[in-house]
Every structure is written in structure tokens, then in C-alpha cells.
Coordinates of N, CA and C in Angstrom, one line a residue:
M90 N -21.2 105.4 -24.7 CA -21.8 104.5 -23.7 C -21.7 103.0 -24.2
P91 N -21.3 102.1 -23.3 CA -21.3 100.7 -23.7 C -22.7 100.2 -24.0
R92 N -22.8 99.3 -25.0 CA -24.1 98.8 -25.3 C -24.0 97.5 -26.1
L93 N -25.0 96.7 -26.0 CA -25.2 95.5 -26.8 C -25.7 96.0 -28.2
T94 N -25.3 95.3 -29.2 CA -25.8 95.5 -30.5 C -26.4 94.2 -31.1
K95 N -27.3 94.3 -32.0 CA -27.9 93.1 -32.6 C -27.9 93.2 -34.1
N96 N -27.8 92.0 -34.8 CA -28.0 91.9 -36.2 C -28.9 90.7 -36.4
E97 N -30.2 91.0 -36.5 CA -31.2 89.9 -36.6 C -31.1 89.1 -37.8
D98 N -30.5 89.7 -38.9 CA -30.3 88.9 -40.1 C -29.3 87.8 -39.9
A99 N -28.3 88.0 -39.0 CA -27.3 87.0 -38.7 C -27.8 86.0 -37.7
C100 N -28.8 86.3 -37.0 CA -29.3 85.4 -35.9 C -30.0 84.1 -36.6
I101 N -29.6 83.0 -36.1 CA -30.2 81.7 -36.6 C -31.1 81.1 -35.5
A102 N -31.5 81.9 -34.5 CA -32.5 81.5 -33.5 C -32.0 80.2 -32.8
C103 N -30.8 80.0 -32.5 CA -30.3 78.8 -31.8 C -30.5 78.9 -30.3
H104 N -30.8 80.0 -29.8 CA -31.1 80.3 -28.4 C -29.9 80.1 -27.5
R105 N -28.7 80.0 -28.1 CA -27.5 79.9 -27.3 C -27.3 81.1 -26.4
C106 N -27.6 82.3 -26.9 CA -27.5 83.5 -26.1 C -28.3 83.4 -24.8
E107 N -29.6 83.0 -24.9 CA -30.4 82.8 -23.8 C -29.9 81.8 -22.8
A108 N -29.4 80.7 -23.3 CA -28.9 79.6 -22.4 C -27.6 80.0 -21.7
I109 N -26.7 80.6 -22.4 CA -25.4 81.0 -21.8 C -25.7 82.1 -20.8
C110 N -26.6 83.0 -21.1 CA -27.0 84.1 -20.1 C -27.5 83.4 -18.8
A111 N -28.4 82.4 -18.9 CA -28.9 81.8 -17.8 C -27.8 81.1 -17.0
W112 N -26.9 80.5 -17.7 CA -25.7 79.8 -17.1 C -24.9 80.8 -16.3
A113 N -24.6 81.9 -17.0 CA -23.7 83.0 -16.3 C -24.4 83.5 -15.1
H114 N -25.7 83.6 -15.0 CA -26.3 84.2 -13.8 C -26.9 83.2 -12.8
H115 N -27.2 82.0 -13.3 CA -27.9 81.0 -12.4 C -27.3 79.6 -12.5
V116 N -26.2 79.4 -13.2 CA -25.6 78.1 -13.4 C -26.6 77.0 -13.8
V117 N -27.4 77.4 -14.7 CA -28.4 76.4 -15.3 C -28.6 76.8 -16.8
F118 N -28.6 75.8 -17.7 CA -28.9 76.1 -19.1 C -30.4 76.1 -19.3
N119 N -31.1 77.2 -18.9 CA -32.5 77.3 -19.1 C -32.8 78.6 -19.8
P120 N -33.1 78.6 -21.1 CA -33.3 79.8 -21.8 C -34.4 80.7 -21.2
H121 N -35.3 80.2 -20.4 CA -36.3 81.0 -19.8 C -35.8 81.8 -18.7
K122 N -34.6 81.6 -18.3 CA -33.9 82.4 -17.2 C -32.9 83.4 -17.8
G123 N -32.8 83.4 -19.1 CA -31.9 84.3 -19.8 C -32.4 85.8 -19.8
R124 N -31.5 86.7 -19.9 CA -31.8 88.1 -20.0 C -31.8 88.7 -21.4
V125 N -31.6 87.8 -22.3 CA -31.7 88.1 -23.8 C -32.8 87.2 -24.2
I126 N -33.6 87.7 -25.2 CA -34.8 87.0 -25.6 C -34.7 86.8 -27.1
V127 N -34.8 85.6 -27.6 CA -35.0 85.4 -29.1 C -36.5 85.1 -29.2
D128 N -37.2 86.1 -29.7 CA -38.7 86.0 -29.8 C -39.1 85.4 -31.1
L129 N -39.8 84.3 -31.1 CA -40.2 83.6 -32.3 C -41.6 83.8 -32.7
E130 N -42.3 84.8 -32.1 CA -43.7 85.0 -32.3 C -44.0 85.7 -33.6
Y131 N -43.0 86.0 -34.4 CA -43.3 86.7 -35.6 C -43.3 85.7 -36.8
P132 N -44.2 85.7 -37.7 CA -44.3 84.8 -38.8 C -43.0 84.8 -39.7
D133 N -42.5 83.7 -39.9 CA -41.3 83.6 -40.8 C -40.1 84.4 -40.4
T134 N -40.0 84.8 -39.2 CA -38.8 85.5 -38.7 C -38.8 85.4 -37.2
H135 N -37.8 86.2 -36.7 CA -37.7 86.2 -35.2 C -37.1 87.6 -34.9
Q136 N -37.1 87.9 -33.6 CA -36.7 89.2 -33.1 C -35.8 89.0 -31.9
L137 N -34.6 89.6 -31.9 CA -33.7 89.6 -30.7 C -34.1 90.8 -29.8
R138 N -34.4 90.5 -28.6 CA -34.7 91.5 -27.7 C -33.6 91.6 -26.6
I139 N -33.0 92.8 -26.6 CA -31.8 93.0 -25.7 C -32.1 94.3 -24.9
C140 N -31.4 94.4 -23.7 CA -31.5 95.6 -22.9 C -30.6 96.7 -23.6
I141 N -31.2 97.9 -23.7 CA -30.5 99.0 -24.3 C -30.0 100.0 -23.2
Q142 N -30.1 99.6 -21.9 CA -29.7 100.4 -20.8 C -30.1 101.9 -20.9
C143 N -31.4 102.0 -21.2 CA -32.0 103.3 -21.3 C -32.4 104.0 -20.0
G144 N -32.6 103.2 -19.0 CA -32.9 103.7 -17.6 C -34.4 103.9 -17.4
R145 N -35.2 103.6 -18.3 CA -36.7 103.8 -18.1 C -37.1 102.9 -16.9
C146 N -36.5 101.7 -16.8 CA -36.9 100.8 -15.8 C -36.6 101.4 -14.4
A147 N -35.4 102.0 -14.3 CA -35.0 102.7 -13.0 C -35.9 103.8 -12.7
D148 N -36.3 104.6 -13.7 CA -37.2 105.7 -13.5 C -38.6 105.3 -13.0
A149 N -39.0 104.1 -13.5 CA -40.3 103.6 -13.1 C -40.4 102.9 -11.8
C150 N -39.2 102.5 -11.3 CA -39.2 101.7 -10.0 C -39.5 102.5 -8.8
P151 N -40.6 102.2 -8.1 CA -41.0 103.0 -6.9 C -40.1 102.7 -5.7
M152 N -39.3 101.6 -5.7 CA -38.5 101.2 -4.6 C -37.0 101.5 -4.8
D153 N -36.7 102.2 -5.9 CA -35.3 102.4 -6.2 C -34.5 101.1 -6.2
A154 N -35.1 100.1 -6.7 CA -34.4 98.8 -6.7 C -33.5 98.7 -8.0
I155 N -33.7 99.5 -9.0 CA -32.8 99.5 -10.1 C -32.0 100.8 -10.1
Y156 N -30.7 100.6 -10.1 CA -29.7 101.7 -9.9 C -28.6 101.6 -10.9
Q157 N -27.9 102.7 -11.1 CA -26.7 102.7 -12.0 C -25.5 102.3 -11.2
D158 N -24.8 101.3 -11.7 CA -23.6 100.9 -11.0 C -22.4 101.4 -11.9
F159 N -21.6 102.3 -11.3 CA -20.6 103.0 -12.1 C -19.2 102.2 -11.9
T160 N -19.3 101.1 -11.2 CA -18.0 100.4 -10.9 C -17.7 99.3 -11.9
I161 N -18.7 98.9 -12.8 CA -18.5 97.8 -13.7 C -17.6 98.1 -14.8
L162 N -17.9 99.2 -15.5 CA -17.1 99.6 -16.7 C -16.4 100.9 -16.4
T163 N -15.2 100.9 -16.3 CA -14.4 102.2 -16.0 C -14.5 103.1 -17.2
T164 N -14.7 102.6 -18.4 CA -14.8 103.5 -19.6 C -16.2 104.2 -19.7
S165 N -17.1 103.8 -18.8 CA -18.4 104.4 -19.0 C -18.6 105.6 -18.1
E166 N -19.1 106.6 -18.6 CA -19.5 107.8 -17.8 C -20.9 107.6 -17.3
Q167 N -21.6 106.6 -17.9 CA -23.0 106.3 -17.4 C -22.9 104.9 -16.9
G168 N -23.4 104.7 -15.7 CA -23.3 103.3 -15.1 C -24.3 102.3 -15.8
V169 N -24.0 101.1 -15.5 CA -24.9 100.0 -16.0 C -26.0 99.9 -15.0
Y170 N -27.2 99.8 -15.6 CA -28.4 99.6 -14.7 C -28.5 98.2 -14.2
R171 N -28.6 98.1 -12.9 CA -28.6 96.8 -12.2 C -29.8 96.7 -11.3
L172 N -30.2 95.5 -10.9 CA -31.3 95.3 -10.0 C -30.8 94.9 -8.6
D173 N -31.2 95.5 -7.6 CA -31.0 95.1 -6.2 C -32.2 94.3 -5.8
E174 N -32.0 93.0 -5.8 CA -33.2 92.1 -5.5 C -33.7 92.3 -4.1
S175 N -32.9 92.8 -3.2 CA -33.3 92.9 -1.8 C -34.3 94.1 -1.7
K176 N -34.3 95.0 -2.7 CA -35.3 96.1 -2.6 C -36.5 95.9 -3.5
C177 N -36.4 94.9 -4.4 CA -37.5 94.7 -5.4 C -38.7 94.1 -4.7
T178 N -39.9 94.6 -5.0 CA -41.1 94.1 -4.4 C -41.9 93.3 -5.5
G179 N -41.4 93.3 -6.7 CA -42.1 92.5 -7.8 C -43.3 93.2 -8.3
C180 N -43.4 94.6 -8.2 CA -44.6 95.3 -8.6 C -44.8 95.3 -10.1
G181 N -43.7 95.2 -10.9 CA -43.8 95.1 -12.4 C -43.8 96.4 -13.1
E182 N -43.6 97.5 -12.4 CA -43.5 98.8 -13.0 C -42.3 98.9 -14.0
C183 N -41.2 98.3 -13.7 CA -40.1 98.4 -14.5 C -40.4 97.6 -15.8
I184 N -41.1 96.5 -15.7 CA -41.4 95.7 -16.9 C -42.3 96.5 -17.8
E185 N -43.3 97.2 -17.3 CA -44.2 98.0 -18.1 C -43.4 99.1 -18.8
A186 N -42.4 99.6 -18.1 CA -41.7 100.8 -18.7 C -40.6 100.4 -19.7
C187 N -40.3 99.1 -19.8 CA -39.2 98.7 -20.7 C -39.6 98.8 -22.2
P188 N -38.9 99.6 -23.0 CA -39.3 99.8 -24.4 C -39.0 98.6 -25.3
T189 N -38.1 97.8 -24.9 CA -37.8 96.6 -25.7 C -38.5 95.3 -25.3
K190 N -39.2 95.4 -24.2 CA -39.9 94.3 -23.6 C -39.0 93.1 -23.3
V191 N -37.7 93.4 -23.0 CA -36.8 92.3 -22.6 C -36.9 92.1 -21.1
L192 N -37.3 93.0 -20.3 CA -37.5 92.8 -18.9 C -38.8 92.0 -18.7
Q193 N -38.7 90.9 -18.1 CA -39.8 90.0 -17.8 C -39.5 89.3 -16.5
F194 N -40.6 88.8 -15.9 CA -40.5 88.1 -14.6 C -39.9 86.7 -14.9
Y195 N -39.1 86.2 -14.0 CA -38.6 84.8 -14.0 C -39.8 83.9 -13.9
T196 N -39.7 82.8 -14.5 CA -40.8 81.8 -14.5 C -41.1 81.3 -13.1
D197 N -40.1 81.3 -12.2 CA -40.2 80.6 -10.9 C -40.3 81.6 -9.7
K198 N -40.2 82.9 -10.0 CA -40.3 83.9 -8.9 C -40.7 85.2 -9.5
R199 N -41.3 86.1 -8.7 CA -41.8 87.4 -9.1 C -40.7 88.4 -9.0
M200 N -39.7 88.3 -9.8 CA -38.5 89.1 -9.8 C -38.1 89.3 -11.3
P201 N -37.9 90.6 -11.7 CA -37.5 90.8 -13.1 C -36.1 90.3 -13.4
R202 N -35.9 89.8 -14.7 CA -34.6 89.5 -15.2 C -34.0 90.8 -15.7
K203 N -32.9 91.3 -15.2 CA -32.3 92.5 -15.7 C -30.9 92.3 -16.1
C204 N -30.6 92.7 -17.4 CA -29.3 92.5 -18.0 C -28.3 93.5 -17.2
D205 N -27.2 92.9 -16.9 CA -26.1 93.7 -16.3 C -24.8 93.7 -17.1
F206 N -24.9 93.3 -18.3 CA -23.8 93.1 -19.2 C -22.8 92.1 -18.7
C207 N -23.2 91.2 -17.9 CA -22.3 90.2 -17.3 C -21.1 90.9 -16.7
L208 N -21.4 92.0 -16.0 CA -20.4 92.8 -15.3 C -19.2 93.2 -16.3
G209 N -19.6 93.5 -17.5 CA -18.6 94.0 -18.5 C -18.0 92.9 -19.4
Q210 N -18.5 91.7 -19.3 CA -18.1 90.6 -20.2 C -19.3 89.8 -20.7
P211 N -20.1 90.5 -21.6 CA -21.4 89.8 -22.0 C -21.2 88.5 -22.6
M212 N -21.7 87.5 -21.9 CA -21.5 86.1 -22.4 C -22.3 85.8 -23.6
C213 N -23.5 86.5 -23.8 CA -24.3 86.3 -25.0 C -23.5 86.6 -26.2
V214 N -22.7 87.7 -26.1 CA -21.9 88.1 -27.3 C -20.8 87.1 -27.5
R215 N -20.1 86.7 -26.4 CA -19.0 85.8 -26.5 C -19.3 84.5 -27.2
Y216 N -20.5 84.0 -26.9 CA -20.9 82.6 -27.3 C -21.8 82.6 -28.5
C217 N -22.1 83.7 -29.1 CA -23.0 83.8 -30.3 C -22.3 83.2 -31.5
P218 N -22.7 82.1 -32.0 CA -22.0 81.5 -33.1 C -21.9 82.3 -34.4
T219 N -22.9 83.2 -34.6 CA -22.9 83.9 -35.9 C -22.6 85.4 -35.7
K220 N -22.3 85.8 -34.5 CA -22.0 87.2 -34.2 C -23.2 88.1 -34.4
A221 N -24.3 87.6 -34.2 CA -25.6 88.4 -34.3 C -25.6 89.4 -33.1
L222 N -25.0 89.1 -32.0 CA -24.9 90.0 -30.9 C -23.5 90.6 -30.9
G223 N -23.4 91.9 -30.6 CA -22.1 92.6 -30.5 C -22.0 93.4 -29.2
W224 N -20.8 93.9 -28.9 CA -20.6 94.7 -27.7 C -19.7 95.9 -28.2
V225 N -20.2 97.1 -27.9 CA -19.6 98.3 -28.2 C -19.3 99.1 -27.0
L226 N -18.0 99.5 -26.8 CA -17.7 100.3 -25.7 C -17.5 101.7 -26.2
G227 N -17.9 102.7 -25.3 CA -17.8 104.1 -25.7 C -18.9 104.7 -26.5

């Protein structure tokens, strides 16, 4: 299954992954709109929070707004979980179910930020200067 990987020891907390993610999805360099989180709340360290595509968010969604898209990665037998914003009511059940706590509401609207692997070309991986984020197919 395709997935993002992380190496927190290599991360320098530059927040480039958050900014480029926001640019890829919203054409704005605003780290608060990114779908990757560099969490600095830990003393003397930080934590990279990424979507692991586990599907718990989809299972928790009462509106079936999170679904598996099998068209993004042809090598994947399991689709990428995506958010259909037209079905989302902003109830927050998906956010509560997320084991990595990367699903959060946007700061300007009650809609969760959901990683979609940039439709098979994860920009956070591409622009990470230290290769702290990786991309594995299969």
C-alpha cells in the first residue's frame, strides 16, 4: 500500500512541508492550511504528524464524506482516502477517530484537512530539504 514515511531525526522543523502542502491545495503559503503537521509542543523536540491512510476517519464519518478513491494510484489495491466536501457536515467524528491527530479543522471553516497524497505526487516529500518525509509505493 502506498504511504508516507517520516524520519523525525532528520526533520529540522522548517515547516516547508506544511507550507508546500497548503500551496498545493489552496495556492497559499499558510502552514495552518497544510495537511502535514510539524508539532512543536514537545520539549526539546518535535513530532511530524502525517496521514497513515488507515481508514478510521472514513469508518467514523456518518455522512460517508470520506471515501476510498481507487483512481489515484494504479499500483494500489487499496484506494486513497479522500474527503468529499459536498457531503461533509463538519461534525468532527473523523477528527476524533484519527489515530495520528493529523486531521484537524481548517482555521477559517469547519471542514477537516484530509491528506490525499497530492493525487499521487506528495509535494511535502518532494520539497522536504532533509528528506525527513518519504513516499513508498506498494
